Tab-separated table of C-alpha atoms in Angstrom:
chain	number	residue	atom	x	y	z
N	15	UNK	CA	202.927	97.232	161.499
N	16	UNK	CA	201.285	99.603	163.327
N	17	UNK	CA	198.789	102.447	162.374
N	18	UNK	CA	201.569	105.039	162.466
N	19	UNK	CA	203.764	103.189	160.275
N	20	UNK	CA	200.669	103.119	157.700
N	21	UNK	CA	200.393	106.635	157.172
N	22	UNK	CA	200.622	108.276	153.966
N	23	UNK	CA	203.895	109.857	153.522
N	24	UNK	CA	206.229	107.299	156.012
N	25	UNK	CA	209.525	106.546	154.549
N	26	UNK	CA	208.313	102.630	153.914
N	27	UNK	CA	204.821	104.326	152.251
N	28	UNK	CA	207.284	106.568	149.854
N	29	UNK	CA	209.993	103.739	148.803
N	30	UNK	CA	207.085	101.356	148.051
N	31	UNK	CA	205.483	103.823	145.819
N	32	UNK	CA	208.700	104.320	143.782
N	33	UNK	CA	209.746	100.789	144.077
N	34	UNK	CA	206.326	99.063	142.721
N	35	UNK	CA	206.463	102.139	139.731
N	36	UNK	CA	203.062	104.238	141.547
N	37	UNK	CA	205.690	107.348	141.341
N	38	UNK	CA	208.619	108.355	139.622
N	39	UNK	CA	208.882	111.913	140.894
N	40	UNK	CA	208.292	114.257	143.874
N	41	UNK	CA	205.749	115.540	142.291
N	42	UNK	CA	204.054	111.794	141.426
N	43	UNK	CA	204.032	111.642	145.041
N	44	UNK	CA	202.357	114.600	146.101
N	45	UNK	CA	199.519	113.522	143.637
N	46	UNK	CA	199.535	110.096	145.055
N	47	UNK	CA	199.730	110.868	148.876
N	48	UNK	CA	197.655	114.001	148.536
N	49	UNK	CA	200.323	115.957	150.883
N	50	UNK	CA	202.543	119.040	151.131
N	51	UNK	CA	205.097	118.875	148.600
N	52	UNK	CA	207.253	120.126	151.720
N	53	UNK	CA	206.332	116.960	153.539
N	54	UNK	CA	206.860	114.548	150.807
N	55	UNK	CA	210.552	116.290	149.519
N	56	UNK	CA	211.547	115.760	153.210
N	57	UNK	CA	210.581	112.002	153.349
N	58	UNK	CA	212.396	111.614	149.850
N	59	UNK	CA	215.515	113.519	151.219
N	60	UNK	CA	215.634	111.319	154.243
N	61	UNK	CA	215.749	108.233	151.956
N	62	UNK	CA	217.788	109.478	149.234
N	63	UNK	CA	220.535	110.311	152.273
N	64	UNK	CA	219.666	106.856	153.501
N	65	UNK	CA	220.962	105.676	150.375
N	66	UNK	CA	217.767	103.648	149.389
N	67	UNK	CA	216.786	106.375	146.976
N	68	UNK	CA	218.726	107.957	144.045
N	69	UNK	CA	217.072	110.843	141.871
N	70	UNK	CA	218.522	111.519	138.377
N	71	UNK	CA	217.649	112.561	134.927
N	72	UNK	CA	214.425	113.921	133.765
N	73	UNK	CA	211.115	113.341	133.426
N	74	UNK	CA	208.029	114.131	130.975
N	75	UNK	CA	206.514	117.893	131.765
N	76	UNK	CA	203.303	118.492	132.224
N	77	UNK	CA	203.645	122.199	131.947
N	78	UNK	CA	206.504	123.091	134.288
N	79	UNK	CA	209.973	122.627	135.102
N	80	UNK	CA	210.980	118.954	134.173
N	81	UNK	CA	210.932	116.604	137.232
N	82	UNK	CA	214.274	114.390	138.234
N	83	UNK	CA	213.316	111.089	138.361
N	84	UNK	CA	213.489	108.847	141.279
N	85	UNK	CA	214.527	105.594	141.616
N	86	UNK	CA	215.420	102.697	144.351
N	87	UNK	CA	219.077	102.565	144.500
N	88	UNK	CA	218.716	98.746	143.994
N	89	UNK	CA	222.189	97.023	142.780
N	90	UNK	CA	224.457	98.166	145.268
N	91	UNK	CA	222.580	97.253	147.800
N	92	UNK	CA	221.683	93.682	148.592
N	93	UNK	CA	220.635	90.993	150.852
N	94	UNK	CA	221.498	87.208	150.595
N	95	UNK	CA	218.779	84.735	150.406
N	96	UNK	CA	218.317	80.864	150.781
N	97	UNK	CA	214.849	79.125	149.668
N	98	UNK	CA	215.650	75.671	151.190
N	99	UNK	CA	213.641	72.581	150.246
N	100	UNK	CA	213.598	68.849	152.020
N	101	UNK	CA	215.666	68.268	148.663
N	102	UNK	CA	216.943	71.033	147.629
N	103	UNK	CA	218.765	74.569	148.134
N	104	UNK	CA	218.216	77.717	145.629
N	105	UNK	CA	219.820	80.508	146.653
N	106	UNK	CA	220.573	84.285	145.302
N	107	UNK	CA	221.305	88.021	146.011
N	108	UNK	CA	218.196	90.232	146.453
N	109	UNK	CA	218.119	94.012	145.616
N	110	UNK	CA	215.873	96.467	147.017
N	111	UNK	CA	213.589	96.813	144.060
N	112	UNK	CA	213.284	92.683	144.679
N	113	UNK	CA	214.906	91.639	141.285
N	114	UNK	CA	217.186	88.524	142.013
N	115	UNK	CA	220.376	87.717	140.565
N	116	UNK	CA	223.660	85.103	141.003
N	117	UNK	CA	220.975	82.406	141.379
N	118	UNK	CA	221.730	78.669	141.816
N	119	UNK	CA	219.932	75.553	142.591
N	120	UNK	CA	221.067	72.097	143.815
N	121	UNK	CA	220.346	69.032	145.292
N	122	UNK	CA	220.173	68.758	149.298
N	123	UNK	CA	219.223	66.727	151.360
N	124	UNK	CA	217.706	68.818	154.544
N	125	UNK	CA	216.627	65.266	156.303
N	126	UNK	CA	220.474	64.431	157.299
N	127	UNK	CA	220.090	67.218	160.129
N	128	UNK	CA	220.830	70.506	160.999
N	129	UNK	CA	224.902	70.197	161.118
N	130	UNK	CA	225.485	69.443	156.980
N	131	UNK	CA	223.206	72.212	156.302
N	132	UNK	CA	224.629	74.777	158.510
N	133	UNK	CA	227.885	73.977	156.537
N	134	UNK	CA	226.125	73.723	153.629
N	135	UNK	CA	224.732	77.327	153.576
N	136	UNK	CA	227.772	78.558	155.530
N	137	UNK	CA	230.242	77.557	152.427
N	138	UNK	CA	227.620	78.609	150.075
N	139	UNK	CA	226.351	81.919	151.417
N	140	UNK	CA	229.823	83.007	152.438
N	141	UNK	CA	230.914	82.448	148.393
N	142	UNK	CA	227.893	84.515	147.679
N	143	UNK	CA	228.705	86.833	149.354
N	144	UNK	CA	232.078	87.246	148.612
N	145	UNK	CA	231.109	88.031	144.691
N	146	UNK	CA	228.521	90.495	145.761
N	147	UNK	CA	231.113	92.924	147.677
N	148	UNK	CA	233.233	91.941	144.666
N	149	UNK	CA	231.000	93.271	142.668
N	150	UNK	CA	231.050	96.580	144.759
N	151	UNK	CA	227.618	95.661	146.380
N	152	UNK	CA	227.076	96.381	150.032
N	153	UNK	CA	225.032	92.767	152.083
N	154	UNK	CA	223.275	93.997	153.905
N	155	UNK	CA	221.939	90.777	155.614
N	156	UNK	CA	220.621	87.128	154.812
N	157	UNK	CA	216.824	85.562	154.369
N	158	UNK	CA	216.084	81.999	154.948
N	159	UNK	CA	213.006	80.296	154.123
N	160	UNK	CA	212.694	77.238	155.725
N	161	UNK	CA	210.313	74.162	154.743
N	162	UNK	CA	208.440	73.435	158.242
N	163	UNK	CA	207.020	75.405	161.039
N	164	UNK	CA	209.584	78.036	162.615
N	165	UNK	CA	209.560	80.127	165.409
N	166	UNK	CA	210.205	83.663	163.426
N	167	UNK	CA	210.787	85.704	166.865
N	168	UNK	CA	213.480	82.903	168.423
N	169	UNK	CA	214.747	81.967	165.119
N	170	UNK	CA	214.334	78.249	165.451
N	171	UNK	CA	212.883	75.303	164.106
N	172	UNK	CA	209.489	73.811	165.690
N	173	UNK	CA	209.511	70.063	165.181
N	174	UNK	CA	209.189	70.305	161.350
N	175	UNK	CA	207.915	66.281	160.094
N	176	UNK	CA	210.181	63.495	159.030
N	177	UNK	CA	213.190	65.676	159.800
N	178	UNK	CA	215.378	64.376	162.530
N	179	UNK	CA	217.153	66.498	164.892
N	180	UNK	CA	215.528	70.203	163.731
N	181	UNK	CA	213.814	70.351	166.528
N	182	UNK	CA	214.526	73.914	168.508
N	183	UNK	CA	217.355	74.131	166.463
N	184	UNK	CA	218.799	77.725	166.071
N	185	UNK	CA	219.368	78.107	162.789
N	186	UNK	CA	219.115	82.204	162.623
N	187	UNK	CA	221.485	82.503	165.378
N	188	UNK	CA	224.090	79.701	164.527
N	189	UNK	CA	224.144	81.068	160.660
N	190	UNK	CA	224.614	84.383	161.875
N	191	UNK	CA	226.941	83.785	164.255
N	192	UNK	CA	229.139	82.003	161.098
N	193	UNK	CA	228.491	84.344	158.686
N	194	UNK	CA	228.950	87.762	160.640
N	195	UNK	CA	225.772	88.912	159.161
N	196	UNK	CA	222.505	89.854	160.469
N	197	UNK	CA	220.184	86.697	159.565
N	198	UNK	CA	216.297	86.590	159.160
N	199	UNK	CA	214.629	82.945	159.289
N	200	UNK	CA	210.846	82.002	158.043
N	201	UNK	CA	208.725	79.480	157.248
N	202	UNK	CA	209.064	78.726	153.233
N	203	UNK	CA	205.374	79.761	152.240
N	204	UNK	CA	205.725	83.000	154.175
N	205	UNK	CA	208.738	83.832	152.263
N	206	UNK	CA	206.793	82.564	148.624
N	207	UNK	CA	203.794	84.946	149.945
N	208	UNK	CA	206.072	87.846	150.579
N	209	UNK	CA	207.995	87.545	146.917
N	210	UNK	CA	204.593	86.685	144.825
N	211	UNK	CA	203.017	89.807	146.561
N	212	UNK	CA	205.708	92.145	146.186
N	213	UNK	CA	206.564	91.047	142.610
N	214	UNK	CA	203.244	89.821	141.194
N	215	UNK	CA	200.161	91.853	142.737
N	216	UNK	CA	201.599	94.458	144.929
N	217	UNK	CA	198.239	96.588	144.753
N	218	UNK	CA	196.267	93.735	146.428
N	219	UNK	CA	195.685	94.134	150.350
N	220	UNK	CA	194.664	90.650	151.034
N	221	UNK	CA	195.810	87.178	148.987
N	222	UNK	CA	196.470	83.421	150.201
N	223	UNK	CA	199.596	82.448	148.338
N	224	UNK	CA	199.647	78.177	148.920
N	225	UNK	CA	202.962	76.647	148.443
N	226	UNK	CA	202.033	73.317	147.066
N	227	UNK	CA	205.208	70.955	146.657
N	228	UNK	CA	206.667	67.537	148.345
N	229	UNK	CA	204.460	69.131	151.493
N	230	UNK	CA	201.912	71.660	151.503
N	231	UNK	CA	201.628	75.119	153.187
N	232	UNK	CA	200.644	78.606	152.876
N	233	UNK	CA	201.522	82.601	153.632
N	234	UNK	CA	198.625	85.187	154.396
N	235	UNK	CA	198.755	88.345	153.570
N	236	UNK	CA	196.571	90.882	154.801
N	237	UNK	CA	196.168	94.678	154.697
N	238	UNK	CA	199.052	94.543	152.723
N	239	UNK	CA	201.542	92.674	155.282
N	240	UNK	CA	202.592	89.287	156.451
N	241	UNK	CA	199.752	87.773	158.623
N	242	UNK	CA	201.334	85.455	161.080
N	243	UNK	CA	198.890	84.726	164.190
N	244	UNK	CA	200.100	84.731	167.780
N	245	UNK	CA	202.360	82.499	167.478
N	246	UNK	CA	203.389	81.917	163.838
N	247	UNK	CA	201.575	79.263	162.850
N	248	UNK	CA	198.590	81.033	160.718
N	249	UNK	CA	198.445	79.758	157.059
N	250	UNK	CA	199.280	75.763	158.349
N	251	UNK	CA	196.289	74.333	155.908
N	252	UNK	CA	198.643	71.328	155.817
N	253	UNK	CA	197.401	69.351	158.626
N	254	UNK	CA	193.579	70.056	158.301
N	255	UNK	CA	191.479	67.197	158.254
N	256	UNK	CA	190.021	66.136	154.875
N	257	UNK	CA	187.339	63.814	153.900
N	258	UNK	CA	188.764	61.634	151.254
N	259	UNK	CA	191.868	60.710	153.140
N	260	UNK	CA	190.558	57.511	154.660
N	261	UNK	CA	192.038	57.660	157.724
N	262	UNK	CA	195.598	57.894	156.497
N	263	UNK	CA	198.191	58.472	159.109
N	264	UNK	CA	200.583	61.937	159.251
N	265	UNK	CA	203.649	62.542	160.478
N	266	UNK	CA	202.120	64.854	162.947
N	267	UNK	CA	200.622	62.335	164.683
N	268	UNK	CA	197.024	62.903	163.597
N	269	UNK	CA	194.813	60.841	161.602
N	270	UNK	CA	193.254	62.161	157.795
N	271	UNK	CA	195.492	65.508	157.272
N	272	UNK	CA	195.424	67.217	153.871
N	273	UNK	CA	199.129	66.204	153.676
N	274	UNK	CA	198.205	62.851	153.828
N	275	UNK	CA	196.782	63.250	150.141
N	276	UNK	CA	197.669	66.269	148.291
N	277	UNK	CA	201.215	66.759	148.994
N	278	UNK	CA	203.435	65.552	146.422
N	279	UNK	CA	205.323	63.821	148.438
N	280	UNK	CA	201.929	61.408	149.409
N	281	UNK	CA	201.030	61.591	145.564
N	282	UNK	CA	204.443	60.332	144.423
N	283	UNK	CA	204.214	57.286	146.646
N	284	UNK	CA	200.729	56.587	145.977
N	285	UNK	CA	202.023	56.442	142.630
N	286	UNK	CA	205.014	54.068	143.358
N	287	UNK	CA	201.891	51.879	144.971
N	288	UNK	CA	200.595	51.339	141.551
N	289	UNK	CA	204.045	50.561	139.935
N	290	UNK	CA	204.944	54.031	138.828
N	291	UNK	CA	208.262	55.589	139.000
N	292	UNK	CA	207.516	58.691	141.134
N	293	UNK	CA	210.184	60.001	144.069
N	294	UNK	CA	209.910	63.479	143.173
N	295	UNK	CA	206.928	66.740	142.309
N	296	UNK	CA	209.501	66.764	138.885
N	297	UNK	CA	208.296	63.075	138.173
N	298	UNK	CA	205.032	63.627	139.023
N	299	UNK	CA	204.639	66.890	136.498
N	300	UNK	CA	206.407	64.769	133.755
N	301	UNK	CA	203.992	61.840	134.136
N	302	UNK	CA	201.155	64.846	133.878
N	303	UNK	CA	202.249	66.276	131.027
N	304	UNK	CA	202.204	62.996	129.275
N	305	UNK	CA	198.644	62.220	130.187
N	306	UNK	CA	199.402	59.168	132.747
N	307	UNK	CA	196.453	58.606	133.751
N	308	UNK	CA	196.891	57.615	137.623
N	309	UNK	CA	199.081	60.517	138.206
N	310	UNK	CA	196.437	62.742	136.185
N	311	UNK	CA	193.659	61.219	138.073
N	312	UNK	CA	195.514	61.919	141.756
N	313	UNK	CA	196.759	65.351	140.904
N	314	UNK	CA	193.169	66.551	139.714
N	315	UNK	CA	192.362	65.099	143.817
N	316	UNK	CA	195.159	66.666	145.542
N	317	UNK	CA	193.280	69.797	143.388
N	318	UNK	CA	189.599	68.923	144.965
N	319	UNK	CA	191.246	68.622	148.585
N	320	UNK	CA	193.305	71.476	148.299
N	321	UNK	CA	190.729	73.713	147.446
N	322	UNK	CA	187.892	71.821	149.734
N	323	UNK	CA	190.190	73.148	152.359
N	324	UNK	CA	190.881	76.947	150.836
N	325	UNK	CA	187.078	77.088	150.576
N	326	UNK	CA	186.651	77.529	154.239
N	327	UNK	CA	189.703	79.939	154.338
N	328	UNK	CA	188.006	82.027	151.528
N	329	UNK	CA	184.410	82.342	153.085
N	330	UNK	CA	186.187	83.409	156.316
N	331	UNK	CA	188.401	85.577	155.329
N	332	UNK	CA	187.888	87.022	151.850
N	333	UNK	CA	191.110	87.469	149.956
N	334	UNK	CA	191.386	89.041	147.092
N	335	UNK	CA	193.350	86.574	145.372
N	336	UNK	CA	194.272	82.743	146.052
N	337	UNK	CA	197.816	82.059	144.373
N	338	UNK	CA	199.210	78.439	143.832
N	339	UNK	CA	202.582	78.589	144.054
N	340	UNK	CA	205.236	75.480	144.596
N	341	UNK	CA	205.759	73.022	141.637
N	342	UNK	CA	202.860	71.450	141.696
N	343	UNK	CA	201.174	74.488	140.535
N	344	UNK	CA	202.859	73.695	137.450
N	345	UNK	CA	200.105	70.799	137.253
N	346	UNK	CA	197.086	72.387	135.480
N	347	UNK	CA	194.932	69.349	135.981
N	348	UNK	CA	195.302	70.786	139.764
N	349	UNK	CA	195.216	74.815	139.356
N	350	UNK	CA	191.630	73.743	137.394
N	351	UNK	CA	190.504	71.164	140.362
N	352	UNK	CA	190.953	74.045	143.088
N	353	UNK	CA	189.581	77.018	141.244
N	354	UNK	CA	186.310	74.906	140.578
N	355	UNK	CA	186.432	73.799	144.535
N	356	UNK	CA	186.248	77.652	145.388
N	357	UNK	CA	183.379	78.700	142.707
N	358	UNK	CA	181.468	75.682	144.039
N	359	UNK	CA	181.850	75.712	147.798
N	360	UNK	CA	182.440	79.550	148.491
N	361	UNK	CA	179.431	82.284	148.632
N	362	UNK	CA	179.172	84.224	144.983
N	363	UNK	CA	180.125	87.276	147.065
N	364	UNK	CA	183.475	85.755	148.289
N	365	UNK	CA	184.261	84.640	144.049
N	366	UNK	CA	182.298	87.304	142.768
N	367	UNK	CA	186.258	89.173	141.855
N	368	UNK	CA	188.368	86.858	143.043
N	369	UNK	CA	191.481	85.958	141.239
N	370	UNK	CA	192.328	82.364	141.303
N	371	UNK	CA	196.059	81.774	139.748
N	372	UNK	CA	198.796	79.993	139.123
N	373	UNK	CA	202.354	82.209	140.717
N	374	UNK	CA	204.020	83.896	138.103
N	375	UNK	CA	207.343	84.250	139.822
N	376	UNK	CA	208.149	80.367	139.583
N	377	UNK	CA	210.887	79.091	141.545
N	378	UNK	CA	212.381	82.391	142.673
N	379	UNK	CA	209.115	83.741	144.883
N	380	UNK	CA	210.256	82.161	147.786
N	381	UNK	CA	214.175	83.569	147.559
N	382	UNK	CA	212.859	87.146	146.676
N	383	UNK	CA	210.860	86.941	149.365
N	384	UNK	CA	213.234	85.896	151.771
N	385	UNK	CA	215.544	88.448	150.487
N	386	UNK	CA	213.132	91.342	150.150
N	387	UNK	CA	212.047	90.989	154.184
N	388	UNK	CA	216.155	90.174	155.145
N	389	UNK	CA	216.744	93.834	153.599
N	390	UNK	CA	213.194	95.380	155.279
N	391	UNK	CA	214.245	93.974	159.006
N	392	UNK	CA	217.625	95.076	158.502
N	393	UNK	CA	216.637	98.639	157.415
N	394	UNK	CA	214.372	98.622	160.389
N	395	UNK	CA	216.740	97.616	162.560
N	396	UNK	CA	218.968	100.318	161.519
N	397	UNK	CA	216.324	102.853	162.000
N	398	UNK	CA	215.869	103.999	158.786
N	399	UNK	CA	212.412	102.205	157.752
N	400	UNK	CA	209.616	100.781	159.577
N	401	UNK	CA	209.761	97.003	159.450
N	402	UNK	CA	206.524	97.413	156.707
N	403	UNK	CA	205.688	93.431	155.750
N	404	UNK	CA	204.469	92.947	159.696
N	405	UNK	CA	205.844	91.616	162.807
N	406	UNK	CA	209.383	90.403	161.291
N	407	UNK	CA	211.940	90.094	164.004
N	408	UNK	CA	214.776	92.269	164.293
N	409	UNK	CA	217.918	90.176	162.461
N	410	UNK	CA	220.452	89.019	164.935
N	411	UNK	CA	223.843	90.838	164.005
């Protein structure tokens, strides 16, 4: 997002103020933005004509004529979204206000290769699009969150761990060709960060959102938008070396990476090595909830290791919040251990007002983020809005 796009009174800014509840009328926007009523009215009219805002009804009067209420035209314009895990897929439709519906999840093994995954996504998203159109909704595009490194500009997967056949696979273009819709592809931690920021923390400008599940990743929100870095790898904490790894080999080819001890896959493998049945993060959570000591100890240590890495990030980046998402964020010992390490190792100035908490959107966060990003990118491609969530690529039709 350029400086011009951030100026108060831009169409993107007006839409966000209405969407997050900061303004419900033109008068509210005038007060919020400090601009002339004529300027605000011009932006509102632009958005109404584009079908992104509606204006109807009457609000409470503050001494003059009762204002007409502004609403985001949510239910009639949607993006399809898919949040992929290494062993599951979650799909749904997302409206302009960020609400999700027609959400479904099922098991699927991405390690089987891109061919079966492309067939599965085509079938599920085609059926989802047909249901949305039958309900009278306009489908603007598709957002995909993938559990591995992504070249978002090129729409390709880059060397994902333990996923043979996926390297350089052009998932965005191949799926767009099959669906006949614009497709946006991004890393799953990035779309999780977008979804959690928009739904739960829209007023914050600087966040680190961690996804701790079978693998580990994080997304960075800086200045209110997604930050990718020079080549799109910003936030990749999984291959930072940590002290407690005992030189364990990692799938990336290095040794001692955070992923080797603190990911769900690593914890499950360690439990199986102790003769305890654990094949998934769901199994780990069940064991922790039941008070199994080995599982609780491993999860707490994973939290310390994650916290040690995040302490460097917090001191360097100075975010307003560290949000822990993904399946393992449901384990309180992990969240408590991360919080403890941050308070222990970070500068007091960095943690004085720092929010450290589990994500609030649950398993839908990534789905909502992917759908929201697709809607914004589609609107930007049509010239209706700037891509206000950062340097998201223009979707390919």
